[in-house]
Tab-separated table of C-alpha atoms in Angstrom:
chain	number	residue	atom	x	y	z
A	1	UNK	CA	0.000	0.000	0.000
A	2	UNK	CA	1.670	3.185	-1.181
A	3	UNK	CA	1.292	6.443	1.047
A	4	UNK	CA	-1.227	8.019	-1.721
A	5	UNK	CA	-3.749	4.831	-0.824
A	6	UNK	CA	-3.253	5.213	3.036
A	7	UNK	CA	-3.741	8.980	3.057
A	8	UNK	CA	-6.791	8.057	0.986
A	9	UNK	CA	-8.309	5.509	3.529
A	10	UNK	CA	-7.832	7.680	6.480
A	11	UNK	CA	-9.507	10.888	5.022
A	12	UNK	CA	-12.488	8.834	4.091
A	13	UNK	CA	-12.405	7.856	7.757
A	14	UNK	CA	-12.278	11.091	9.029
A	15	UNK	CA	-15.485	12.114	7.205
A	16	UNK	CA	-17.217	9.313	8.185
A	17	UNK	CA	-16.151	9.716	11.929
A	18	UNK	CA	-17.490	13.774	11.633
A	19	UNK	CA	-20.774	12.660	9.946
A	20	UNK	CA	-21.865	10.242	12.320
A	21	UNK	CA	-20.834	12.823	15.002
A	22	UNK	CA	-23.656	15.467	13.029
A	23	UNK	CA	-25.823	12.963	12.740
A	24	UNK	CA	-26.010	12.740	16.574
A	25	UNK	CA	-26.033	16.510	17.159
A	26	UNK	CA	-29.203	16.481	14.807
A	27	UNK	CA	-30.783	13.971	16.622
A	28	UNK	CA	-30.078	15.481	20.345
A	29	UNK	CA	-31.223	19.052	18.900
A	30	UNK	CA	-34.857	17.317	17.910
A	31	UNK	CA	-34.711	16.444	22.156
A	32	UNK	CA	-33.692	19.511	23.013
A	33	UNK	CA	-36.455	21.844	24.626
A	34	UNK	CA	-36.051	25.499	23.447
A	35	UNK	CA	-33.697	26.428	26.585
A	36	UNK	CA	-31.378	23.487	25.855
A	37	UNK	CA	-31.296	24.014	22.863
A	38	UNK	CA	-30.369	27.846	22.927
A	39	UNK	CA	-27.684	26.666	25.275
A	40	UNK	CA	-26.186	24.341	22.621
A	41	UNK	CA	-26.473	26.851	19.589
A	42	UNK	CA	-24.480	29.366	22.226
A	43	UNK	CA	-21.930	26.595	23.230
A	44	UNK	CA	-21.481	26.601	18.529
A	45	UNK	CA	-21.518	29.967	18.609
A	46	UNK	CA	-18.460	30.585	20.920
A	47	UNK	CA	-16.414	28.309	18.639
A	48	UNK	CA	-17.635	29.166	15.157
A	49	UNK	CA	-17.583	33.557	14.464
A	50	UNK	CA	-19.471	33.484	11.402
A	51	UNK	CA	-22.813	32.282	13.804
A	52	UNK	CA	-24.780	34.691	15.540
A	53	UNK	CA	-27.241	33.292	18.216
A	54	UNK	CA	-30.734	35.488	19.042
A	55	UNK	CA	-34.340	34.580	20.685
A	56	UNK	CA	-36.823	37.106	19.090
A	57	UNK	CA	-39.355	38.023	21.888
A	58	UNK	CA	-42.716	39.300	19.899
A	59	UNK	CA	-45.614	37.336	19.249
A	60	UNK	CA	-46.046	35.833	15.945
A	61	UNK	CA	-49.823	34.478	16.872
A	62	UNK	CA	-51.444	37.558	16.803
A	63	UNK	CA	-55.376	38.048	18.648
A	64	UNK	CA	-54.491	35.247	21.348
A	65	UNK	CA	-56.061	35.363	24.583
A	66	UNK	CA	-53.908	35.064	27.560
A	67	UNK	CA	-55.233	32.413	29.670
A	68	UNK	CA	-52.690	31.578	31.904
A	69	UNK	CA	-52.785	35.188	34.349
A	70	UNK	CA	-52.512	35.701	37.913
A	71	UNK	CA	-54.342	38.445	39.376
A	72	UNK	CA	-53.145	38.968	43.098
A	73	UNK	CA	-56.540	40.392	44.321
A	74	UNK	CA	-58.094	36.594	43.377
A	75	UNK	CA	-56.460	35.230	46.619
A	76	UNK	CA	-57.024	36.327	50.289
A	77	UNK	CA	-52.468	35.919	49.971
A	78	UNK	CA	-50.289	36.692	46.965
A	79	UNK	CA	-47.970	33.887	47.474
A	80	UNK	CA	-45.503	35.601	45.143
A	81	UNK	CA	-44.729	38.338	47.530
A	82	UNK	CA	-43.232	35.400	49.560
A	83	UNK	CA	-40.442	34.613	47.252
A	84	UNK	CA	-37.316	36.875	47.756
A	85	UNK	CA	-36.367	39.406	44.883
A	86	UNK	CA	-32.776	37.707	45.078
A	87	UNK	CA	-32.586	34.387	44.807
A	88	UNK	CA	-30.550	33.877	47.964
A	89	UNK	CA	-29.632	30.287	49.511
A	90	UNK	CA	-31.176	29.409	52.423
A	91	UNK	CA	-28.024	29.640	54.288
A	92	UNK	CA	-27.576	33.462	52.891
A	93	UNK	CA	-31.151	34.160	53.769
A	94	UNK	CA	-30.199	33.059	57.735
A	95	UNK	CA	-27.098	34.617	57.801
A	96	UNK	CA	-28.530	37.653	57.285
A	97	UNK	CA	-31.232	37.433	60.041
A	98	UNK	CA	-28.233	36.634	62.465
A	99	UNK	CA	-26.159	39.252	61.326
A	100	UNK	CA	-29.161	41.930	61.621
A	101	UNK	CA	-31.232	40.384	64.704
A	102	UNK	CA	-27.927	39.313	67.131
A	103	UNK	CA	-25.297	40.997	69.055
A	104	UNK	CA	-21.845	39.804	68.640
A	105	UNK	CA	-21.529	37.305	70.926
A	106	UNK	CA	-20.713	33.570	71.369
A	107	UNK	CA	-24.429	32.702	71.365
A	108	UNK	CA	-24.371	34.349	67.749
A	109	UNK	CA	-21.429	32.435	66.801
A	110	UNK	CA	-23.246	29.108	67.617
A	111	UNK	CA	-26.194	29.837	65.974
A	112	UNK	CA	-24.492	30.456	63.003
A	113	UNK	CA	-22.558	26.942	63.555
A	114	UNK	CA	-25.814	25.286	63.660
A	115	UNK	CA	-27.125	27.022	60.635
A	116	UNK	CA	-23.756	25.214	58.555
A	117	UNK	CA	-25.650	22.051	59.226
A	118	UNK	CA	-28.983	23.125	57.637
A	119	UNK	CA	-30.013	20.916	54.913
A	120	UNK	CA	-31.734	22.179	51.868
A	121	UNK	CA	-34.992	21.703	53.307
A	122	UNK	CA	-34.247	23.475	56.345
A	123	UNK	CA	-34.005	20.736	58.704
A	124	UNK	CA	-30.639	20.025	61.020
A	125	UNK	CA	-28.772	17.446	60.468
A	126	UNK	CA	-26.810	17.246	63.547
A	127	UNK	CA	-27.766	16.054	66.921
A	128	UNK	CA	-27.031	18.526	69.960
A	129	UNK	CA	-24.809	16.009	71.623
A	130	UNK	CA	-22.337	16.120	68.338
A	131	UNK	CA	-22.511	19.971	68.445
A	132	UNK	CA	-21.287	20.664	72.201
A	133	UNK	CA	-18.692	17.193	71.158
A	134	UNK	CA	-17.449	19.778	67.841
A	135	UNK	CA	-18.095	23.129	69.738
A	136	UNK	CA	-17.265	22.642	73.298
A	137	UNK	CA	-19.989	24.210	74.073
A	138	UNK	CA	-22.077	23.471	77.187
A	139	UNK	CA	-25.604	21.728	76.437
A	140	UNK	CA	-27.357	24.974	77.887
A	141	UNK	CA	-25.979	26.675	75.050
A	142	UNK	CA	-26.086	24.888	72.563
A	143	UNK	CA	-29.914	24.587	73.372
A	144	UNK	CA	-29.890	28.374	73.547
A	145	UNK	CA	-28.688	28.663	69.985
A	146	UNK	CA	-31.033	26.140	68.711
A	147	UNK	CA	-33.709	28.002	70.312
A	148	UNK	CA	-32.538	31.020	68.387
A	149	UNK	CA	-32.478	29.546	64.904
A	150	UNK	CA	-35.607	28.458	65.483
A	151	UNK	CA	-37.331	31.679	65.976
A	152	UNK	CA	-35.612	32.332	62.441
A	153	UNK	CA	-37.951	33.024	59.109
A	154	UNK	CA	-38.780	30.592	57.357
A	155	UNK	CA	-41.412	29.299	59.793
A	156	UNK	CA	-40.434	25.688	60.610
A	157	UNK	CA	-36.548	26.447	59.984
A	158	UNK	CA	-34.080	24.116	62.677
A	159	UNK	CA	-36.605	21.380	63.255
A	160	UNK	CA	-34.603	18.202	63.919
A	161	UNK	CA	-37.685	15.660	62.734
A	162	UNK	CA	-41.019	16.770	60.863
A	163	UNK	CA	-43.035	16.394	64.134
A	164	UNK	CA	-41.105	19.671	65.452
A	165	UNK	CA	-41.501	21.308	62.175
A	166	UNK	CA	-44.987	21.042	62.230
A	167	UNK	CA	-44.868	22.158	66.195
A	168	UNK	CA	-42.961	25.598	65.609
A	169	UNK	CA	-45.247	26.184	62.120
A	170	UNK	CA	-48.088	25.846	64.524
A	171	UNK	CA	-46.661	27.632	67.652
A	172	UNK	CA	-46.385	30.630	65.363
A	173	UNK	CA	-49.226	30.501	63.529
A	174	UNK	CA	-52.201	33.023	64.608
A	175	UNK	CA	-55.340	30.706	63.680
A	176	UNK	CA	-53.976	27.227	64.627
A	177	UNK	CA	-57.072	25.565	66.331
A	178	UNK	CA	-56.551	25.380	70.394
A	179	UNK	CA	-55.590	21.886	70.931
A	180	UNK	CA	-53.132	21.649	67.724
A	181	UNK	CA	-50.011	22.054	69.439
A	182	UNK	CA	-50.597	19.715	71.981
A	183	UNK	CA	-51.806	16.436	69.732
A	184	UNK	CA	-48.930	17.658	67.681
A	185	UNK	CA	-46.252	17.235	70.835
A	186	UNK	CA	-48.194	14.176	72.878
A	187	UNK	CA	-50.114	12.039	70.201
A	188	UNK	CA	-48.276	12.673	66.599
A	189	UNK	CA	-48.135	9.137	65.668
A	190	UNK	CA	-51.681	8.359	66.528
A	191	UNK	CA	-52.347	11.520	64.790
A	192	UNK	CA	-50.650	10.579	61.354
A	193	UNK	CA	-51.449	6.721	61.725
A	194	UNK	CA	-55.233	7.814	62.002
A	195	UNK	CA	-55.884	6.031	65.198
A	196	UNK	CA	-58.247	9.029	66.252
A	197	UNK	CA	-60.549	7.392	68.673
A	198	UNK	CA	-57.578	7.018	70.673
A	199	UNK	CA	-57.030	10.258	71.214
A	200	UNK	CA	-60.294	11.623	71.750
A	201	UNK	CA	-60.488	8.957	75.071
A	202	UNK	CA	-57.093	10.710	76.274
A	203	UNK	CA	-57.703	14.269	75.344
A	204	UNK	CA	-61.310	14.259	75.720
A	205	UNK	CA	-61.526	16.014	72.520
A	206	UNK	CA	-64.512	14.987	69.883
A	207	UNK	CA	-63.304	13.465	66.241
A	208	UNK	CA	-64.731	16.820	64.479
A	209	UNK	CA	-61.762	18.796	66.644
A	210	UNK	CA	-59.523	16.173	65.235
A	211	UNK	CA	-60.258	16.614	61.912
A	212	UNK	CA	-60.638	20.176	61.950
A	213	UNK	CA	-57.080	20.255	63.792
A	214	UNK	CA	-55.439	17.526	61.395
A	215	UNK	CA	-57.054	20.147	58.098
A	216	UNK	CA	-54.878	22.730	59.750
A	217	UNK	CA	-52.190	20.370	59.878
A	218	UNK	CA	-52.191	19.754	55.941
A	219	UNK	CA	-52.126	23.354	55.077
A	220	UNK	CA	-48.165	23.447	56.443
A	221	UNK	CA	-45.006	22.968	54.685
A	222	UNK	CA	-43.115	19.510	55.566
A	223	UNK	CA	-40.210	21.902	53.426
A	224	UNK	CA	-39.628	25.419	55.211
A	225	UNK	CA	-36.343	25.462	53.343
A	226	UNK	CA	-37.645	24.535	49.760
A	227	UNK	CA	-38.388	28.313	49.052
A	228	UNK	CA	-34.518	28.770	49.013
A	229	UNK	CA	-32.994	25.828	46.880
A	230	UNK	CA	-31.696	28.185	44.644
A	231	UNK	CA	-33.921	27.423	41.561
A	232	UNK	CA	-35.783	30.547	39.645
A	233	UNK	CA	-39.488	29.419	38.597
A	234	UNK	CA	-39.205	27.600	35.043
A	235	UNK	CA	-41.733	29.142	32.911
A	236	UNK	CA	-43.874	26.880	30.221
A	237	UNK	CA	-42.577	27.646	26.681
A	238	UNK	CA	-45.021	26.051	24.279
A	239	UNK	CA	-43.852	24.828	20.659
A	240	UNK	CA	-47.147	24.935	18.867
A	241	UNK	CA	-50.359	26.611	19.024
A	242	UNK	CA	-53.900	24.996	18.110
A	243	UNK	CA	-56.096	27.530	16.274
A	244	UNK	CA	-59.692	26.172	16.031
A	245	UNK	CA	-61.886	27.464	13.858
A	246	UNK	CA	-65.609	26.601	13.224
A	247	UNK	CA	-64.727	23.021	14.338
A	248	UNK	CA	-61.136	22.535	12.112
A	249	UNK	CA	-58.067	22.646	13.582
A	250	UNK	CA	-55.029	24.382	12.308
A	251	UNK	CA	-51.581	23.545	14.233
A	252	UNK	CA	-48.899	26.688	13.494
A	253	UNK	CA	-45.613	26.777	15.069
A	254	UNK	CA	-44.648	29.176	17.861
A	255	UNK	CA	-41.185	31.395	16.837
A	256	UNK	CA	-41.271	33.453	19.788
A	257	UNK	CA	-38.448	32.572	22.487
A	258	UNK	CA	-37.383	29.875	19.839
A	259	UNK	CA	-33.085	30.755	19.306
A	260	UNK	CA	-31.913	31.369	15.661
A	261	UNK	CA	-29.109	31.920	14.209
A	262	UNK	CA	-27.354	34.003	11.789
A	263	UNK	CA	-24.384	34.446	9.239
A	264	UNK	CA	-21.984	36.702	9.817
A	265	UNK	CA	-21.555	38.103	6.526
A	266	UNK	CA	-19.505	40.786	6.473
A	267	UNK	CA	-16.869	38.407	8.906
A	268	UNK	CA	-16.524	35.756	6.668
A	269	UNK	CA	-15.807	38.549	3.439
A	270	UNK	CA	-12.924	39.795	5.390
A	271	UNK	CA	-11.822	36.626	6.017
A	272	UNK	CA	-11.412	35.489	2.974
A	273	UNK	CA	-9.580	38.356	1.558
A	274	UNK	CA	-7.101	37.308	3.748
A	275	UNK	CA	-4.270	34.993	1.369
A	276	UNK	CA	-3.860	32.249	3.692
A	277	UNK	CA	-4.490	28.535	2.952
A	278	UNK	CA	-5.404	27.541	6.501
A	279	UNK	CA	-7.723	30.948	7.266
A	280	UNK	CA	-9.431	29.912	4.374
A	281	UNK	CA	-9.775	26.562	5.387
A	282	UNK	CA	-11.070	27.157	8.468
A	283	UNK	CA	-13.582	29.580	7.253
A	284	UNK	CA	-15.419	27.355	4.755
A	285	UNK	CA	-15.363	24.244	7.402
A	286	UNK	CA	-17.140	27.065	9.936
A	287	UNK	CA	-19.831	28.147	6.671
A	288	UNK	CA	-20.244	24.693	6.269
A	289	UNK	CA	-20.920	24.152	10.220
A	290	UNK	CA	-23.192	27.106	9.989
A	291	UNK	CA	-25.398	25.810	7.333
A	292	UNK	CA	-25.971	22.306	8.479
A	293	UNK	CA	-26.602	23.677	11.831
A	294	UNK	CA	-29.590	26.080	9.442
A	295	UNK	CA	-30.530	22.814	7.961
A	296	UNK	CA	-31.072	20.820	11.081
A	297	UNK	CA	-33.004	23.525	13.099
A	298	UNK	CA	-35.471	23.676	9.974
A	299	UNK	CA	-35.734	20.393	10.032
A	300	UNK	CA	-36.143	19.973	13.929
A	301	UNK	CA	-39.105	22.365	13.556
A	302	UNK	CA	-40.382	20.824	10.713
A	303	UNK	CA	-40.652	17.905	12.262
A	304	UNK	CA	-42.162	18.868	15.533
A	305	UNK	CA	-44.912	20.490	13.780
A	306	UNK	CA	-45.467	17.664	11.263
A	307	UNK	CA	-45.545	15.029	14.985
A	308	UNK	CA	-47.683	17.514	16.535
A	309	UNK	CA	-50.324	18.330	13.353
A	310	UNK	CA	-50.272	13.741	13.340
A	311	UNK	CA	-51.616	14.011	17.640
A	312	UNK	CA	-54.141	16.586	17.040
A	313	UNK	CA	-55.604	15.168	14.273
A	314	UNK	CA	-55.696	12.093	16.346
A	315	UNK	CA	-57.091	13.883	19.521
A	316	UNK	CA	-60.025	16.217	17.639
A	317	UNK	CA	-62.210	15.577	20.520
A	318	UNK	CA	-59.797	16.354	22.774
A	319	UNK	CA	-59.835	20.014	21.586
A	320	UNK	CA	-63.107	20.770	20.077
A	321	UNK	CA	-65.355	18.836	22.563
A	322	UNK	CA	-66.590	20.595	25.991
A	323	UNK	CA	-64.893	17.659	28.388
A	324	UNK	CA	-61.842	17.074	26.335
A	325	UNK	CA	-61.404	13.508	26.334
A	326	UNK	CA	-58.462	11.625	25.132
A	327	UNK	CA	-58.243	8.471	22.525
A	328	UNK	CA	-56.235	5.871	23.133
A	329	UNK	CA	-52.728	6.994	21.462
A	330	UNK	CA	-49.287	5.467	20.830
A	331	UNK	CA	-46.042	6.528	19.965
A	332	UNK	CA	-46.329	3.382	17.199
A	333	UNK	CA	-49.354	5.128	15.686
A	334	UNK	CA	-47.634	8.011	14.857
A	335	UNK	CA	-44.798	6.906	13.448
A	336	UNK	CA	-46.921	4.339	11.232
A	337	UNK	CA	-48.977	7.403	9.883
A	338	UNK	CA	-45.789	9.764	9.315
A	339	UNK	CA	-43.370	6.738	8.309
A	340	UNK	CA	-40.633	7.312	10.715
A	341	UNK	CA	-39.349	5.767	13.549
A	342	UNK	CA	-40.739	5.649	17.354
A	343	UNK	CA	-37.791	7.206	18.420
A	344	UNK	CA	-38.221	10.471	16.556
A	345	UNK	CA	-41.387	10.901	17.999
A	346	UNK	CA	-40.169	10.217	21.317
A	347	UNK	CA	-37.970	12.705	20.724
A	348	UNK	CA	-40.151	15.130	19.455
A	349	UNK	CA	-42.562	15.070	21.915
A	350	UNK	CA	-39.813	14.942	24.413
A	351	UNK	CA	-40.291	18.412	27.228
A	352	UNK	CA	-42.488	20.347	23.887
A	353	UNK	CA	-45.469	21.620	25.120
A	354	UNK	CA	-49.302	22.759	22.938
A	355	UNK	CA	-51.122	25.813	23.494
A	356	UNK	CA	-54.601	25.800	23.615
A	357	UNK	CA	-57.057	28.616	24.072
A	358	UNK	CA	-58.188	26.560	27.389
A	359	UNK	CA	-54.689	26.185	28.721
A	360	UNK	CA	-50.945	24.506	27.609
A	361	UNK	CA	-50.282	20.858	27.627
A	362	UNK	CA	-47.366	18.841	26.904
A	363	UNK	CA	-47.366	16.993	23.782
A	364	UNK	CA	-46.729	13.683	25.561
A	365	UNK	CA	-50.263	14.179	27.705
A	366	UNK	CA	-52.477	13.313	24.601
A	367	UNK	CA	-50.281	9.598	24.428
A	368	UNK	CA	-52.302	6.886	26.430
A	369	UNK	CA	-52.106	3.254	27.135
A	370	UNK	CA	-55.312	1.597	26.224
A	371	UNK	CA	-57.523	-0.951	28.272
A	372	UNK	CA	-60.067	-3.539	26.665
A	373	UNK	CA	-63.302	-2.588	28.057
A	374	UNK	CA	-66.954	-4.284	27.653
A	375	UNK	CA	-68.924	-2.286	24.975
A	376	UNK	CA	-72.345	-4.055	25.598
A	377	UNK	CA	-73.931	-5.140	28.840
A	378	UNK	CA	-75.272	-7.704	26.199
A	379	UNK	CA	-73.727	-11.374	27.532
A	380	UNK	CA	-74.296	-12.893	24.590
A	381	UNK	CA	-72.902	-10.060	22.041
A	382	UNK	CA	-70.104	-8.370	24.441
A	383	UNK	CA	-67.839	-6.615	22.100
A	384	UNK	CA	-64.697	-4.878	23.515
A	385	UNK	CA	-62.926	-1.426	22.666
A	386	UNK	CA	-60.668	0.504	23.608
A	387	UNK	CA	-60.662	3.162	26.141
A	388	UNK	CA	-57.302	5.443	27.558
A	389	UNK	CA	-56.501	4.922	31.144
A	390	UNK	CA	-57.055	8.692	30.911
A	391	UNK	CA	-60.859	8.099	30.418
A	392	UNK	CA	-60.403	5.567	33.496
A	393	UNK	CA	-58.669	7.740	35.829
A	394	UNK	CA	-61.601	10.165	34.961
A	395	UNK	CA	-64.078	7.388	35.948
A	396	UNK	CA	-62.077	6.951	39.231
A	397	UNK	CA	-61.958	10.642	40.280
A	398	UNK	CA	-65.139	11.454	39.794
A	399	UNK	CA	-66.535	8.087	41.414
A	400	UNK	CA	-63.713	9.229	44.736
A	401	UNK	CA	-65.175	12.863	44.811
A	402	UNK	CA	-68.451	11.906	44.645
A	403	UNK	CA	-68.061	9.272	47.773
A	404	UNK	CA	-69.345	9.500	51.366
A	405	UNK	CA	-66.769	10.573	53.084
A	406	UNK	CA	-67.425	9.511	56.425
A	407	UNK	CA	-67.384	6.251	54.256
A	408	UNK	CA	-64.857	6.223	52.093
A	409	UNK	CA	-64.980	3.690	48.727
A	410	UNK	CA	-62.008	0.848	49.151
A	411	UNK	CA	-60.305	-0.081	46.084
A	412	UNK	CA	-62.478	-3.366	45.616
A	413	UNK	CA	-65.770	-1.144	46.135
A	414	UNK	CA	-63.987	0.957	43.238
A	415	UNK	CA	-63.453	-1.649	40.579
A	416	UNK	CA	-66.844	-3.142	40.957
A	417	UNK	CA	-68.372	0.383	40.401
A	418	UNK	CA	-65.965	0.783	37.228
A	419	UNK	CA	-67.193	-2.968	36.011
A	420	UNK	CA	-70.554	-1.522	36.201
A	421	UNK	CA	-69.803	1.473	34.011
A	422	UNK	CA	-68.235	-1.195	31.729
A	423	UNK	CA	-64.259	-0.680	32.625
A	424	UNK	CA	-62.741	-4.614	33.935
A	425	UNK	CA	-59.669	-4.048	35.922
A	426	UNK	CA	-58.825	-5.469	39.052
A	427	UNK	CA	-58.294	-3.639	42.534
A	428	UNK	CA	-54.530	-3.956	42.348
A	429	UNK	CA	-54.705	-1.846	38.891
A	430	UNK	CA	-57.172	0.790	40.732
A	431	UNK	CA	-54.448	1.172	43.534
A	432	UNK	CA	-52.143	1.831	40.819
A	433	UNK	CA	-54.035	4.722	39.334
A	434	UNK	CA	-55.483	6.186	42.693
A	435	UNK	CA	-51.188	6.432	43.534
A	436	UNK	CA	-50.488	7.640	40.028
A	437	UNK	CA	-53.676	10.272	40.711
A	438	UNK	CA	-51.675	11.257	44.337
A	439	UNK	CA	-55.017	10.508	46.144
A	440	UNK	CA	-54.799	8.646	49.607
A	441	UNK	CA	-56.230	5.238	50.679
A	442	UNK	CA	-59.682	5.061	51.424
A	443	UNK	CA	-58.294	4.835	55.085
A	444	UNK	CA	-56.679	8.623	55.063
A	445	UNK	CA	-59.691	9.501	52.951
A	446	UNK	CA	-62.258	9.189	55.581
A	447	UNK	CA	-63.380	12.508	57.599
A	448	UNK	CA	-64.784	12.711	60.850
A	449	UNK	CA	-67.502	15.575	60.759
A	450	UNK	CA	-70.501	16.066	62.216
C-alpha cells in the first residue's frame, strides 16, 4: 500500500467519523427543549464567528387570549410576595437574620454553627450532643442557639424531625385551632397513623376537633427550606399553538423565544480576503458548520410540527369537545402514519409543550395506554374497545369525589363500580391509578364531621 492509498483511507475515515458525530447533534437538537437548545447553539456559537445566536421576543400568533394570568386580588395571599427578589440560599437568607437580629456574641457564633448544618430543606442534620462534642460548648448553650435559629424566618426552619416542624409552624401561627399544638407534641403518631378514637379517650376532645385540627395540619409545609434551593421558577414555553376554527383545527408553530441563528456576513468577506491557505480553510469548514446547523433547526421544527399536526388530528375531541377527552394513542401510531421511527417521535414530543385557548399541555399528555373494556352489557354479544386509562382515571376521580366521606370507597368497592360502568380491571390496577392520581387510601380519605 503506497502512502497516496493510506492517506486516501484515512480521510475517508475522518469524514465518516465527523458525519456520524452530526448525525447525533441532529438527533439530540430534535430532544432539546427550546432552553437546551439555545444553550447548545451558544456553546457553537463561541467556537464558530461566522454564527450569531438570538431569541426574538414578539408574538407571531397575533389576537391570542392570555389564559394563563394571575391576578393577586383573586387570593385572600399573593404567594408571590413570599419569594425573595434575590434568589438567595437558604443559608444566605439566615445569615442575614443573624447578622441583623444578634449581638456579637458567642451565642451568635453558635447559631451560626448550627445554621452550617442546615439541609436544603431546612431541617438540622446534627444532633445537639455532636454539636457541644465539635463546639465545646455546654448543652445549655447549645440549646440556647437552637432556640434562636428556630425563631428564624422561614417558619419551621431548625426542626430536627417533621413532628417539630410542624410544632414551631403551629406555635407561630395566629389561627392554629386550640388543641393543635398539643396532639402535635403528645399524640403525633396516633395523629398521622389515624388512630383518632384514641385520642379523643385521652384528650377528651370529639373526632370533628380532630379533623378540623389535622385540616390545619395539611395546610403546612413539611419543606420550610424549599423556598430557598436556589432554583428561579421555570416558565412553560409552548412549541405549537392549536387555532380552532368553526370546528377545524389548524396547528402553526410558535417562533417566539425559539433561538436562531445568523451568518456573519460581512466576517466571513474579510476573512477570505485574507491569502492564507489555513484561514481559508477554516472559514469554509465554519460556513459549512453554519449551514448544516440552518438545515437541522429547519428540520427539527419541521418535524415537531409535522408530529404535533399527526396528535391533534388524532385527539379532535380532545380540543373541540366541551370535556376534552383523550383516545387511546401510541407513539407506534404516529410513526406508522408519518413513516418514521418511534424514536423520533419520542424525541419530538420529548419536554415540547401545545397551546390551547383553554390552557398549555405537553405533547406527551395526549399519548395513552389503552384498556379492553366491555362495549355491551349484552352477555351474549359483548364486544370490547378501547378506552385510555385517561378516560379511566376520569371514571375513578369522579366516582372518589363523589363518595361518602365519612365512608370512604375501598379499592375493591372501586373496581366493581368501574365494572358496572363497563371498565374490567382489578383492585390492584385501581391502587395503581389512585397512587399515580396522588389521592390517599380510602383509610386517610375518611373525615370525621358532624
Amino acid at each position: 500500500m503506497n502512502i497516496e492509498q493510506s492517506f486516501s483511507q484515512q480521510q475517508n475515515q475522518v469524514q465518516k467519523m465527523a458525519m456520524t458525530h452530526q448525525l447525533q447533534q441532529s438527533i439530540q437538537m430534535l430532544q432539546y427543549n427550546q432552553e437546551d437548545l439555545l444553550s447548545f447553539l451558544n456553546q457553537k456559537a463561541l467556537g464558530n464567528p461566522l454564527i450569531e445566536v438570538s431569541v426574538p421576543q414578539e408574538r407571531l400568533i397575533e389576537n391570542f387570549p392570555t389564559t394563563l394570568t394571575y391576578n393577586p386580588e383573586d387570593d385572600e395571599t399573593n404567594y408571590m410576595n413570599q419569594i425573595p427578589d434575590t434568589y438567595l440560599s437558604l443559608f444566605e437568607y439566615i445569615s442575614e437574620q443573624i447578622h441583623l437580629t444578634m449581638r456579637d456574641t458567642r451565642l451568635r457564633e453558635l447559631v451560626i454553627w448550627l445554621s452550617e448544618y442546615l439541609d436544603t430543606n431546612g431541617y438540622l442534620t446534627i444532633t445537639l450532643e455532636e454539636a457541644e462534642q465539635l463546639t465545646k460548648a455546654q448543652p445549655l448553650q447549645i440549646l440556647d442557639a437552637l432556640v434562636l435559629l428556630q425563631q428564624l424566618e422561614p417558619s419551621g426552619v431548625g426542626a430536627r424531625n417533621l413532628q417539630e416542624c410542624l410544632m414551631l409552624q403551629t406555635e407561630r401561627h395566629e389561627d392554629a385551632p386550640n388543641m393543635a399544638y398539643i396532639i402535635l407534641e403528645e399524640e403525633f403518631d396516633l395523629l398521622t397513623t389515624r388512630k383518632w378514637k384514641e385520642i379523643t379517650r385521652k384528650l377528651d376532645i370529639s373526632l370533628n376537633e380532630i379533623q378540623r385540627i389535622f385540616d390545619f395540619i395539611q395546610t403546612l409545609t413539611p419543606y420550610p427550606g424549599a423556598l430557598f434551593n436556589g432554583e428561579k421558577e421555570q416558565f412553560l414555553k409552548p412549541d405549537l399553538f392549536v387555532e380552532i376554527d368553526s370546528k377545524e383545527l389548524k396547528v402553526i408553530s410558535i417562533k417566539s423565544g425559539l433561538p436562531i441563528i445568523a451568518f456573519q456576513s460581512s466576517y466571513y468577506e474579510d476573512m477570505m480576503q485574507v491569502k492564507d491557505k489555513d484561514v481559508t480553510h477554516f472559514i469554509k469548514e465554519k460556513q459549512a458548520e453554519y449551514e448544516w446547523l440552518q438545515r437541522s433547526l429547519t428540520q427539527r421544527g419541521d418535524t415537531i410540527l409535522r408530529v404535533g399536526t399527526a396528535i391533534v388530528k388524532k385527539q379532535k375531541g380532545f380540543f373541540i369537545l366541551p370535556d376534552h377527552p383523550i383516545q387511546p394513542l401510541t407513539l407506534k401510531d404516529i410513526a406508522t402514519e408519518l413513516e418514521v421511527h418511534e424514536s423520533t417521535v419520542s424525541r419530538s414530543i420529548n419536554d415540547k409543550y401545545l397551546e390551547t385557548t383553554f390552557g398549555i399541555f405537553e405533547l406527551k399528555h395526549f399519548f395513552t395506554n389503552a384498556l379492553n373494556v366491555l362495549a355491551s352489557e349484552d352477555s351474549a354479544s359483548q364486544s370490547s374497545e378501547l378506552v385510555s386509562t385517561n378516560e379511566v382515571k376520569k371514571k375513578l376521580t369522579y366516582f372518589i369525589e363523589s363518595e361518602n366521606k365519612q365512608k370512604p370507597l375501598s379499592d375493591q368497592k372501586l373496581a366493581e363500580l368501574l365494572a358496572k360502568d363497563g371498565v374490567e380491571i382489578s383492585r390492584r390496577t385501581v391502587a395503581k391509578y389512585r397512587e399515580a392520581l396522588l389521592i390517599p387510601t380510602s383509610l386517610k380519605r375518611k373525615r370525621f364531621e358532624e
